[in-house]
Short mmCIF file of C-alpha atoms in Angstrom, two decimals:
data_model
loop_
_atom_site.label_atom_id
_atom_site.label_comp_id
_atom_site.label_asym_id
_atom_site.label_seq_id
_atom_site.Cartn_x
_atom_site.Cartn_y
_atom_site.Cartn_z
CA MET A 1 -16.56 3.50 -16.10
CA ARG A 2 -14.70 1.04 -17.80
CA ARG A 3 -12.66 2.47 -20.85
CA GLY A 4 -10.36 0.68 -23.12
CA LEU A 5 -6.59 0.54 -23.11
CA ASP A 6 -4.96 3.71 -23.94
CA ALA A 7 -4.82 3.96 -27.72
CA SER A 8 -1.21 4.49 -27.77
CA PHE A 9 -0.48 1.31 -25.81
CA SER A 10 -2.87 -0.89 -27.54
CA ALA A 11 -1.35 0.39 -30.93
CA LEU A 12 2.02 -1.10 -29.82
CA PRO A 13 3.04 -4.56 -31.59
CA LEU A 14 2.02 -6.42 -28.51
CA ASP A 15 1.41 -9.78 -29.77
CA SER A 16 4.60 -9.85 -32.16
CA LEU A 17 7.10 -8.77 -29.45
CA ALA A 18 5.80 -11.71 -27.27
CA GLY A 19 5.82 -14.14 -30.05
CA ALA A 20 9.36 -13.06 -30.58
CA ALA A 21 10.36 -13.57 -27.30
CA LEU A 22 8.35 -16.69 -26.56
CA GLY A 23 9.40 -18.30 -29.60
CA ARG A 24 13.16 -17.93 -29.05
CA ALA A 25 12.74 -19.26 -25.28
CA ALA A 26 10.78 -22.34 -26.43
CA GLU A 27 13.59 -22.72 -29.15
CA LEU A 28 16.44 -22.26 -26.04
CA GLY A 29 14.69 -25.32 -24.22
CA ALA A 30 13.03 -22.81 -21.76
CA GLY A 31 9.74 -23.84 -19.76
CA HIS A 32 7.59 -21.65 -17.72
CA ALA A 33 8.47 -19.07 -20.09
CA SER A 34 6.41 -15.51 -20.01
CA PHE A 35 6.69 -11.91 -21.36
CA ARG A 36 5.80 -8.73 -20.22
CA LEU A 37 5.65 -5.38 -21.83
CA ASP A 38 4.98 -2.58 -19.18
CA ARG A 39 4.30 0.96 -19.54
CA VAL A 40 4.14 3.22 -16.30
CA ARG A 41 3.55 6.95 -16.54
CA THR A 42 3.57 9.08 -13.53
CA ALA A 43 3.22 12.76 -13.40
CA ARG A 44 3.83 14.69 -9.90
CA LEU A 45 3.37 18.49 -8.72
CA LEU A 46 4.81 20.17 -5.59
CA LEU A 47 3.52 23.58 -4.67
CA ARG A 48 4.67 25.85 -1.70
CA ASP A 49 2.24 28.06 -0.56
CA GLY A 50 0.24 27.90 -3.29
CA VAL A 51 3.20 28.38 -5.80
CA LEU A 52 4.55 25.63 -8.01
CA GLY A 53 7.50 24.41 -6.95
CA GLY A 54 8.22 21.39 -9.45
CA GLY A 55 6.79 18.75 -11.59
CA GLN A 56 7.44 16.01 -13.44
CA ASP A 57 5.47 13.97 -16.02
CA ALA A 58 7.42 10.76 -17.18
CA THR A 59 6.77 7.46 -18.88
CA ASP A 60 9.02 4.30 -18.30
CA THR A 61 8.12 1.64 -21.09
CA GLY A 62 10.10 -1.65 -21.23
CA LEU A 63 9.98 -5.34 -22.05
CA ALA A 64 10.81 -8.35 -19.80
CA VAL A 65 11.33 -12.19 -20.34
CA ARG A 66 11.12 -14.37 -17.28
CA LEU A 67 11.77 -18.42 -17.50
CA TRP A 68 12.78 -21.62 -16.09
CA HIS A 69 15.65 -23.35 -17.94
CA ARG A 70 16.31 -26.99 -16.59
CA GLY A 71 14.77 -25.85 -13.20
CA VAL A 72 16.69 -22.61 -12.81
CA PRO A 73 14.98 -19.25 -13.10
CA GLY A 74 16.30 -16.33 -15.57
CA PHE A 75 15.37 -12.92 -16.25
CA ALA A 76 16.18 -10.11 -18.56
CA ALA A 77 14.84 -7.07 -20.07
CA ALA A 78 15.13 -4.26 -22.59
CA PRO A 79 13.96 -0.44 -23.16
CA GLU A 80 13.50 -1.45 -27.16
CA LEU A 81 10.26 -2.55 -28.30
CA THR A 82 11.54 -4.24 -31.24
CA ALA A 83 11.28 -8.06 -32.20
CA SER A 84 15.32 -8.62 -32.06
CA ALA A 85 15.19 -6.80 -28.39
CA ALA A 86 12.52 -9.20 -27.12
CA ALA A 87 14.33 -12.43 -28.75
CA GLY A 88 17.44 -11.11 -27.32
CA ALA A 89 15.93 -10.85 -23.65
CA ALA A 90 14.89 -14.60 -24.02
CA GLU A 91 18.61 -15.45 -24.70
CA GLN A 92 19.85 -13.48 -22.18
CA ALA A 93 17.38 -14.83 -19.77
CA VAL A 94 18.40 -18.43 -20.72
CA ALA A 95 22.09 -17.43 -20.25
CA VAL A 96 21.39 -15.99 -16.84
CA ALA A 97 19.72 -19.29 -15.94
CA ARG A 98 22.69 -21.46 -17.29
CA ALA A 99 24.98 -19.26 -15.34
CA CYS A 100 23.08 -19.91 -11.96
CA SER A 101 22.97 -23.17 -12.90
CA ALA A 102 26.61 -23.64 -12.80
CA LEU A 103 26.69 -21.84 -9.49
CA GLY A 104 24.16 -24.04 -7.83
CA GLY A 105 21.53 -21.87 -8.22
CA GLY A 106 17.60 -22.96 -8.49
CA SER A 107 14.90 -22.19 -6.36
CA GLY A 108 11.94 -24.63 -7.50
CA GLU A 109 9.68 -24.20 -10.51
CA PRO A 110 6.45 -22.38 -10.49
CA VAL A 111 3.32 -24.38 -9.83
CA GLY A 112 0.65 -24.45 -12.98
CA GLU A 113 -2.07 -21.79 -13.18
CA PRO A 114 -5.42 -21.95 -15.23
CA VAL A 115 -5.08 -20.06 -18.74
CA HIS A 116 -6.42 -17.04 -19.39
CA ARG A 117 -6.89 -15.99 -22.90
CA ASP A 118 -7.14 -12.44 -24.38
CA THR A 119 -8.59 -11.04 -21.51
CA ALA A 120 -8.50 -7.01 -20.55
CA TRP A 121 -9.06 -5.89 -17.17
CA PHE A 122 -9.44 -2.21 -16.01
CA SER A 123 -9.50 -0.74 -12.73
CA SER A 124 -12.52 1.20 -11.51
CA TYR A 125 -12.20 5.09 -12.38
CA ARG A 126 -14.43 7.59 -14.25
CA VAL A 127 -11.86 10.43 -15.63
CA ASP A 128 -8.17 9.57 -16.52
CA PRO A 129 -6.33 12.02 -14.33
CA PHE A 130 -3.95 12.57 -17.67
CA GLU A 131 -6.99 13.98 -19.50
CA VAL A 132 -7.36 16.69 -17.00
CA PRO A 133 -4.58 19.52 -18.60
CA GLU A 134 -1.45 20.15 -16.01
CA GLU A 135 -2.92 23.66 -15.70
CA GLU A 136 -6.44 22.60 -14.16
CA ARG A 137 -4.53 20.09 -11.84
CA ILE A 138 -1.91 23.17 -10.73
CA ALA A 139 -4.98 25.58 -10.16
CA LEU A 140 -6.97 23.31 -7.80
CA MET A 141 -4.15 22.38 -5.58
CA ALA A 142 -2.93 26.09 -5.50
CA GLY A 143 -6.36 26.96 -4.85
CA TRP A 144 -6.77 24.79 -1.93
CA SER A 145 -3.28 25.63 -0.63
CA ARG A 146 -4.40 29.34 -0.44
CA ARG A 147 -7.78 28.46 1.27
CA LEU A 148 -5.45 26.61 3.95
CA LEU A 149 -3.13 29.65 4.11
CA ALA A 150 -6.06 32.03 4.70
CA ALA A 151 -6.54 30.56 8.38
CA PRO A 152 -4.87 32.36 11.07
CA GLU A 153 -3.38 29.06 12.46
CA VAL A 154 -1.39 28.23 9.10
CA GLU A 155 1.82 29.58 8.13
CA HIS A 156 3.01 27.45 5.32
CA VAL A 157 1.52 24.98 3.14
CA LEU A 158 3.39 22.05 1.22
CA ALA A 159 1.12 20.55 -1.23
CA PHE A 160 1.74 17.40 -3.49
CA LEU A 161 -0.11 15.63 -6.31
CA THR A 162 0.88 12.12 -7.72
CA VAL A 163 -1.09 10.74 -10.51
CA VAL A 164 -0.07 7.37 -12.13
CA ARG A 165 -1.35 5.35 -15.38
CA GLU A 166 0.05 1.73 -15.57
CA ASN A 167 -0.49 -0.25 -18.60
CA LYS A 168 0.44 -4.18 -18.49
CA TYR A 169 0.39 -6.68 -21.42
CA TYR A 170 1.40 -10.38 -20.26
CA ALA A 171 1.89 -13.58 -22.51
CA ASP A 172 3.28 -17.04 -21.62
CA LEU A 173 3.94 -20.38 -23.27
CA ALA A 174 0.74 -21.76 -21.44
CA GLY A 175 -1.26 -19.52 -23.64
CA THR A 176 -2.45 -16.87 -21.05
CA VAL A 177 -2.56 -13.68 -22.87
CA THR A 178 -3.88 -10.33 -20.56
CA ALA A 179 -3.74 -6.68 -20.91
CA GLN A 180 -4.38 -4.17 -17.87
CA GLN A 181 -4.79 -0.69 -17.26
CA ARG A 182 -4.68 0.80 -13.58
CA VAL A 183 -5.22 4.34 -12.59
CA ARG A 184 -4.39 5.65 -9.03
CA ILE A 185 -4.13 9.28 -7.74
CA HIS A 186 -2.76 11.08 -4.33
CA PRO A 187 -3.18 14.22 -3.23
CA LEU A 188 -1.44 15.61 -0.13
CA PHE A 189 -1.46 18.65 1.86
CA PHE A 190 1.05 19.45 4.79
CA VAL A 191 0.09 22.64 7.10
CA GLN A 192 2.61 24.13 9.70
CA GLY A 193 1.70 26.54 12.19
CA ALA A 194 3.60 28.12 15.30
CA ASP A 195 2.34 28.73 18.85
CA PRO A 196 2.62 32.69 19.38
CA ARG A 197 2.92 31.95 23.06
CA GLY A 198 5.56 29.56 23.50
CA GLY A 199 7.21 29.74 20.07
CA GLY A 200 6.85 25.92 19.19
CA THR A 201 5.52 24.84 16.14
CA ALA A 202 3.50 21.83 14.55
CA THR A 203 2.67 20.24 11.26
CA LEU A 204 -0.28 18.43 10.53
CA ARG A 205 -0.93 16.42 6.84
CA THR A 206 -4.27 15.30 5.12
CA LEU A 207 -5.61 12.05 5.64
CA GLY A 208 -7.03 11.41 2.40
CA PRO A 209 -5.19 8.35 1.16
CA PRO A 210 -3.83 7.27 -2.11
CA THR A 211 -6.68 5.66 -3.89
CA ALA A 212 -7.52 3.69 -7.27
CA ARG A 213 -9.56 6.11 -8.84
CA GLY A 214 -9.44 8.77 -11.09
CA TRP A 215 -9.81 12.89 -10.94
CA GLU A 216 -13.12 12.36 -9.75
CA TYR A 217 -11.57 11.91 -6.19
CA LEU A 218 -10.51 15.32 -5.77
CA ALA A 219 -14.46 16.18 -6.70
CA GLY A 220 -15.52 14.18 -3.51
CA ASP A 221 -15.70 10.93 -4.88
CA GLY A 222 -14.21 8.62 -2.16
CA TRP A 223 -13.23 11.66 0.41
CA ASP A 224 -14.59 14.52 1.58
CA TRP A 225 -11.89 17.28 0.68
CA GLU A 226 -14.10 20.23 1.70
CA ARG A 227 -14.59 19.06 5.09
CA GLU A 228 -10.86 17.80 5.46
CA LEU A 229 -9.57 21.14 4.56
CA ALA A 230 -12.18 22.96 6.29
CA GLU A 231 -11.17 21.30 9.62
CA LEU A 232 -7.52 21.08 9.15
CA PRO A 233 -6.38 24.47 10.83
CA ALA A 234 -8.46 24.03 13.67
CA HIS A 235 -6.74 20.37 14.28
CA LEU A 236 -3.67 22.43 13.82
CA ALA A 237 -4.14 24.76 16.31
CA ALA A 238 -5.13 22.06 18.99
CA LYS A 239 -1.99 20.42 18.23
CA LEU A 240 0.08 23.21 18.86
CA ARG A 241 -1.46 23.72 22.57
CA ALA A 242 -1.03 19.85 23.00
CA ARG A 243 -0.12 18.71 26.37
CA PRO A 244 2.84 16.05 26.61
CA VAL A 245 1.84 12.51 27.44
CA ARG A 246 2.42 10.92 30.64
CA PRO A 247 4.16 7.30 29.79
CA GLY A 248 2.24 4.69 30.84
CA ARG A 249 -0.05 1.84 29.69
CA TYR A 250 -3.38 3.31 27.91
CA ASP A 251 -6.47 1.85 26.30
CA LEU A 252 -6.11 2.81 23.05
CA VAL A 253 -8.91 3.63 20.27
CA ILE A 254 -7.17 3.78 16.97
CA ASP A 255 -9.02 5.34 13.88
CA PRO A 256 -8.63 3.42 10.36
CA SER A 257 -6.35 6.43 9.33
CA ASN A 258 -3.54 5.09 11.88
CA LEU A 259 -4.22 1.48 12.24
CA TRP A 260 -3.90 0.58 8.53
CA LEU A 261 -0.08 1.06 8.88
CA THR A 262 0.29 -0.94 11.80
CA VAL A 263 -1.76 -3.61 9.71
CA HIS A 264 0.98 -3.03 6.72
CA GLU A 265 3.72 -3.70 8.70
CA SER A 266 2.77 -6.25 11.57
CA VAL A 267 0.52 -8.06 9.36
CA GLY A 268 1.03 -7.37 5.73
CA HIS A 269 4.69 -7.82 5.21
CA THR A 270 4.66 -10.51 8.00
CA THR A 271 2.66 -12.82 5.91
CA GLU A 272 4.81 -12.96 2.89
CA MET A 273 5.86 -16.22 2.14
CA ASP A 274 9.38 -15.19 0.77
CA ARG A 275 9.98 -13.92 4.41
CA ALA A 276 8.86 -17.05 6.18
CA LEU A 277 11.27 -19.11 3.82
CA GLY A 278 14.25 -16.62 4.58
CA HIS A 279 14.50 -15.61 0.91
CA GLU A 280 13.58 -12.12 1.64
CA ALA A 281 15.92 -10.45 4.37
CA SER A 282 17.62 -7.55 2.66
CA SER A 283 14.72 -4.96 2.80
CA THR A 284 13.18 -4.83 6.29
CA GLY A 285 13.99 -8.51 7.43
CA THR A 286 12.07 -11.65 7.62
CA THR A 287 9.29 -12.78 9.90
CA PHE A 288 8.62 -14.33 13.17
CA LEU A 289 5.99 -16.40 11.40
CA THR A 290 6.62 -20.09 9.93
CA PRO A 291 4.95 -22.37 7.15
CA ASP A 292 3.89 -24.77 9.61
CA GLY A 293 2.05 -22.29 11.90
CA VAL A 294 -0.87 -22.19 9.50
CA GLY A 295 -3.93 -23.25 11.29
CA SER A 296 -2.25 -23.25 14.87
CA HIS A 297 -0.45 -19.89 15.44
CA ARG A 298 -2.44 -17.49 17.77
CA TYR A 299 -1.73 -14.22 16.10
CA GLY A 300 -4.36 -12.21 18.49
CA SER A 301 -7.67 -12.25 19.89
CA PRO A 302 -10.55 -14.22 18.39
CA LEU A 303 -11.66 -10.60 17.11
CA MET A 304 -8.90 -10.64 14.74
CA ASN A 305 -10.16 -11.62 11.11
CA VAL A 306 -7.49 -10.20 8.38
CA THR A 307 -8.34 -10.65 4.51
CA ALA A 308 -5.72 -10.70 1.78
CA ASP A 309 -7.59 -9.07 -1.50
CA ARG A 310 -6.63 -8.45 -5.08
CA THR A 311 -9.99 -7.77 -6.01
CA ALA A 312 -11.21 -4.85 -3.48
CA GLU A 313 -12.86 -2.03 -5.68
CA HIS A 314 -10.29 0.97 -5.61
CA GLY A 315 -7.56 -0.90 -3.85
CA LEU A 316 -4.23 0.36 -4.72
CA ALA A 317 -2.80 -3.58 -4.95
CA THR A 318 -6.19 -4.33 -7.08
CA VAL A 319 -5.56 -6.03 -10.44
CA GLY A 320 -7.14 -8.38 -12.65
CA PHE A 321 -3.93 -10.83 -12.93
CA ASP A 322 -0.65 -10.69 -11.21
CA ASP A 323 2.76 -10.55 -13.28
CA GLU A 324 2.75 -14.27 -13.33
CA GLY A 325 -0.69 -14.26 -15.14
CA VAL A 326 -2.51 -15.60 -12.16
CA ALA A 327 -5.95 -14.26 -11.49
CA ALA A 328 -6.67 -11.66 -8.85
CA GLN A 329 -8.23 -13.55 -5.71
CA SER A 330 -9.17 -12.80 -2.03
CA TRP A 331 -8.58 -14.89 0.83
CA SER A 332 -7.79 -15.34 4.61
CA LEU A 333 -4.56 -14.52 6.29
CA VAL A 334 -5.98 -14.78 10.11
CA ARG A 335 -9.22 -16.25 11.30
CA ASP A 336 -10.78 -15.72 14.80
CA GLY A 337 -7.09 -14.85 15.95
CA VAL A 338 -5.62 -17.67 14.25
CA LEU A 339 -3.04 -17.59 11.18
CA THR A 340 -4.56 -19.06 8.08
CA GLY A 341 -2.67 -18.22 5.36
CA PHE A 342 0.49 -16.40 3.59
CA GLN A 343 1.20 -14.35 0.58
CA HIS A 344 2.21 -16.52 -2.34
CA ASP A 345 3.51 -16.21 -5.86
CA ARG A 346 3.75 -19.40 -8.17
CA ARG A 347 7.39 -20.00 -7.20
CA THR A 348 6.63 -20.09 -3.15
CA ALA A 349 3.54 -22.01 -3.69
CA GLY A 350 5.54 -24.57 -5.45
CA LEU A 351 7.88 -24.82 -2.85
CA THR A 352 5.18 -25.18 -0.13
CA GLY A 353 3.33 -27.64 -1.80
CA LEU A 354 0.11 -25.32 -2.54
CA GLY A 355 -1.70 -26.43 -5.70
CA ARG A 356 -1.85 -22.98 -7.10
CA SER A 357 -0.68 -19.38 -6.54
CA ASN A 358 -3.04 -16.60 -4.80
CA GLY A 359 -1.61 -14.07 -7.16
CA CYS A 360 0.78 -12.04 -5.43
CA SER A 361 3.74 -11.44 -7.97
CA PHE A 362 4.48 -7.70 -8.87
CA ALA A 363 7.37 -5.79 -10.37
CA GLU A 364 7.89 -2.10 -10.15
CA SER A 365 8.29 -1.89 -13.99
CA ALA A 366 9.70 -4.20 -17.05
CA MET A 367 13.21 -3.59 -15.78
CA HIS A 368 12.86 -5.41 -12.66
CA VAL A 369 11.88 -9.04 -11.64
CA PRO A 370 8.76 -9.85 -10.19
CA LEU A 371 8.69 -10.58 -6.55
CA PRO A 372 5.88 -11.67 -4.19
CA ARG A 373 4.27 -8.45 -3.13
CA MET A 374 1.43 -7.36 -0.82
CA PRO A 375 -1.96 -7.46 -1.89
CA ASN A 376 -4.71 -5.17 -0.10
CA VAL A 377 -4.82 -6.39 3.39
CA GLY A 378 -7.56 -5.71 5.60
CA LEU A 379 -8.83 -6.11 9.09
CA ARG A 380 -12.52 -7.00 9.21
CA PRO A 381 -14.96 -4.63 11.03
CA ALA A 382 -17.71 -6.08 13.47
CA PRO A 383 -21.08 -6.76 11.84
CA GLY A 384 -23.31 -4.06 13.47
CA GLY A 385 -20.55 -2.76 15.35
CA PRO A 386 -20.21 0.65 17.12
CA SER A 387 -19.47 4.05 15.69
CA ALA A 388 -16.10 5.66 16.71
CA ASP A 389 -17.78 7.59 19.17
CA GLY A 390 -19.36 4.59 20.58
CA LEU A 391 -15.99 2.93 21.17
CA ILE A 392 -14.52 6.22 22.79
CA ALA A 393 -17.68 6.40 25.00
CA GLY A 394 -16.38 2.86 26.53
CA ILE A 395 -13.12 3.84 27.33
CA GLU A 396 -12.43 5.49 31.06
CA ASP A 397 -8.71 6.60 30.61
CA GLY A 398 -7.37 6.46 27.06
CA ILE A 399 -5.83 8.02 23.85
CA TYR A 400 -7.47 8.28 20.59
CA LEU A 401 -4.89 8.14 17.66
CA VAL A 402 -5.70 9.51 14.16
CA GLY A 403 -3.56 9.52 11.26
CA SER A 404 -0.25 7.66 10.64
CA ASP A 405 2.95 9.02 11.21
CA SER A 406 6.36 7.83 11.94
CA TRP A 407 7.07 4.00 12.38
CA SER A 408 9.99 1.36 13.22
CA ILE A 409 9.67 -2.34 13.52
CA ASP A 410 12.43 -4.96 14.04
CA MET A 411 13.89 -7.02 11.52
CA ARG A 412 11.82 -10.11 12.47
CA ARG A 413 8.41 -7.93 12.77
CA GLN A 414 7.86 -8.83 16.32
CA ASN A 415 8.36 -5.44 18.23
CA PHE A 416 7.25 -1.90 16.67
CA GLN A 417 6.76 1.33 17.74
CA MET A 418 4.00 3.87 15.89
CA THR A 419 3.05 7.53 16.20
CA ALA A 420 0.16 9.57 14.92
CA GLN A 421 -0.63 12.57 13.43
CA ARG A 422 -3.29 13.66 16.19
CA CYS A 423 -3.35 12.05 19.74
CA HIS A 424 -6.57 13.20 21.53
CA ARG A 425 -6.85 12.26 25.33
CA ILE A 426 -9.76 10.17 26.36
CA ARG A 427 -11.32 10.77 29.68
CA ASN A 428 -14.53 9.02 31.03
CA GLY A 429 -15.53 8.45 27.59
CA ARG A 430 -14.95 11.88 26.07
CA LEU A 431 -12.03 13.72 24.21
CA ASP A 432 -10.27 15.82 26.39
CA GLY A 433 -7.53 18.13 24.33
CA GLN A 434 -4.85 16.56 22.26
CA LEU A 435 -1.49 15.31 23.33
CA SER A 436 2.21 15.60 22.09
CA GLY A 437 5.06 13.00 21.84
CA VAL A 438 2.50 10.08 21.69
CA ALA A 439 4.32 6.88 20.49
CA TYR A 440 2.58 3.25 21.28
CA GLN A 441 5.09 0.03 21.47
CA ALA A 442 4.01 -3.47 21.56
CA SER A 443 5.27 -7.08 19.99
CA THR A 444 3.07 -7.79 17.47
CA THR A 445 1.29 -10.81 19.21
CA GLU A 446 0.97 -8.73 22.42
CA PHE A 447 -0.59 -5.70 20.65
CA TRP A 448 -3.30 -7.97 18.40
CA SER A 449 -4.26 -9.99 21.45
CA ALA A 450 -5.29 -6.71 23.11
CA LEU A 451 -7.89 -6.23 20.58
CA THR A 452 -11.27 -5.95 22.56
CA ALA A 453 -13.40 -3.94 20.35
CA LEU A 454 -14.11 -3.35 16.77
CA GLY A 455 -16.30 -0.65 14.94
CA GLY A 456 -18.86 -1.51 12.55
CA GLU A 457 -19.03 -1.39 9.00
CA ALA A 458 -19.56 2.37 8.82
CA THR A 459 -16.13 2.82 10.31
CA TYR A 460 -14.51 0.89 8.01
CA ARG A 461 -12.04 2.63 5.41
CA LEU A 462 -9.56 1.99 2.97
CA PHE A 463 -6.23 3.81 3.61
CA GLY A 464 -2.97 2.78 2.37
CA ALA A 465 0.90 3.19 0.96
CA ASP A 466 1.83 4.10 -2.49
CA LEU A 467 5.53 3.80 -2.22
CA CYS A 468 6.13 0.69 -0.26
CA GLY A 469 9.52 -0.78 -0.50
CA LYS A 470 11.11 -4.14 -0.80
CA GLY A 471 13.83 -6.43 -2.34
CA GLN A 472 17.25 -5.61 -3.48
CA PRO A 473 17.57 -3.39 -5.95
CA MET A 474 14.32 -1.74 -3.88
CA GLN A 475 11.16 -2.13 -5.76
CA VAL A 476 8.18 0.05 -4.86
CA ALA A 477 4.66 -1.14 -4.92
CA ALA A 478 1.32 0.32 -3.93
CA ALA A 479 -1.34 -1.70 -1.48
CA SER A 480 -4.39 -0.47 0.42
CA HIS A 481 -5.34 -1.60 3.81
CA GLY A 482 -8.99 -1.73 5.13
CA CYS A 483 -9.79 -1.45 8.71
CA PRO A 484 -12.46 0.01 11.35
CA ALA A 485 -11.81 1.53 14.56
CA ALA A 486 -10.52 -0.66 16.91
CA VAL A 487 -9.88 -0.84 20.62
CA PHE A 488 -6.61 -2.14 22.09
CA ARG A 489 -6.31 -2.55 25.69
CA GLY A 490 -3.37 -1.78 28.30
CA ILE A 491 -0.92 -0.66 25.33
CA GLU A 492 2.39 0.83 26.26
CA VAL A 493 2.78 4.48 25.36
CA ILE A 494 5.89 6.65 25.75
CA ASP A 495 6.80 10.06 25.26
CA THR A 496 9.24 10.59 22.39
CA GLY A 497 9.85 14.29 23.45
CA ALA A 498 10.51 15.26 26.82
CA ASP A 499 9.39 13.19 30.01
CA GLY A 500 5.65 13.17 30.16
CA LEU A 501 3.80 15.33 32.62
CA PRO A 502 0.67 14.35 34.93
#
């Protein structure tokens, strides 16, 4: 259901504040000037064993001006929503540009973009979570926690709920004026148990991902919570009995609940153009990819087709327009295993000679300068491909990995290690108990070159991260990653605990 902008946001003097900021920027000789007014409301709940342990409901509101003055960028922000603060932000942004110019600063002007006048966009949701009383939110999470605690395998339950509503107004000197409203939600449960025989402990968490939906998500729209909560204790009991993995090379069947994070780290961040240009290195490094590799660099097997998408329904990075007024788009990053594109904002598009941006500029709040940020990045399924069970049936000696867990990757995104929530031994095409200590290691191109089979459309699911960090000072953003179940042949597996046993 599409709704109008939140009434308290649309009642703000959006146009007059933009006029004050942009008018002053123009008077001072700025070009490419833009104005943003962002309001982000975030509510969080924490419950321990069904008892409320903490809560937060905070709103972050502010305005920002970004501009280029004589080819040099400047940025300033203010928390006050007044005409004088808006004009003052423009003056300060010009002062920043002049100071940078005196120091030899300047990183290229942004490319031009089509103008979008008086356009509104809303994410796809039915029930705004903030219209649900907090008491009702607490009651649902507490009830689900008590249900889990009733299982003999479960000793403790830690429950989190995060709901976010983001309102954004944008205007620039070219004439673009847009308003947007996005909603997202993330329930999360951790269960802990102990093995009465050996005394060991284990923890599992729910797989239900953060999503750009409303409260209807907790009623089963987009995820079967009833089924997952019912199955979680048995999965925990099996994990408590898990045998240590024997290190070696295995054929891996990776569920999308795990593979999404590998896509995020080894493809999503790796194809950010500011990393390829060396402009981003302070947070998680640069990338081994180079701009001249488009069309020639072999990324993986011919089965590898990866799409960047700002338009996917319920995607965490789905928007109508980015923070430079660029309309949302979808484009190819890897086709048939070959690098075909990068993620750009208007500045990197200009530096690399592209005609336009693909809409990847985003800021955490008005207090932050926009950065090139990841869209929804997804591995495409095989048309008419098999189910996950069908993929498993084709493996004689392997491991089935479910649920993302810890990860590490080097500063050029070439070598990485991933673990999983659940690791099931595969013998002769059938699951044979859980394994402990499993971590898979590979270089990025080695791993994607080992892709030998993909699940069909029915295995494709959107997972993702709602707290992806980048930049200095650090900014967080949310992005979804869709992928099918997939098979990777001969991947190195280590035991993160003791030495693996036969």
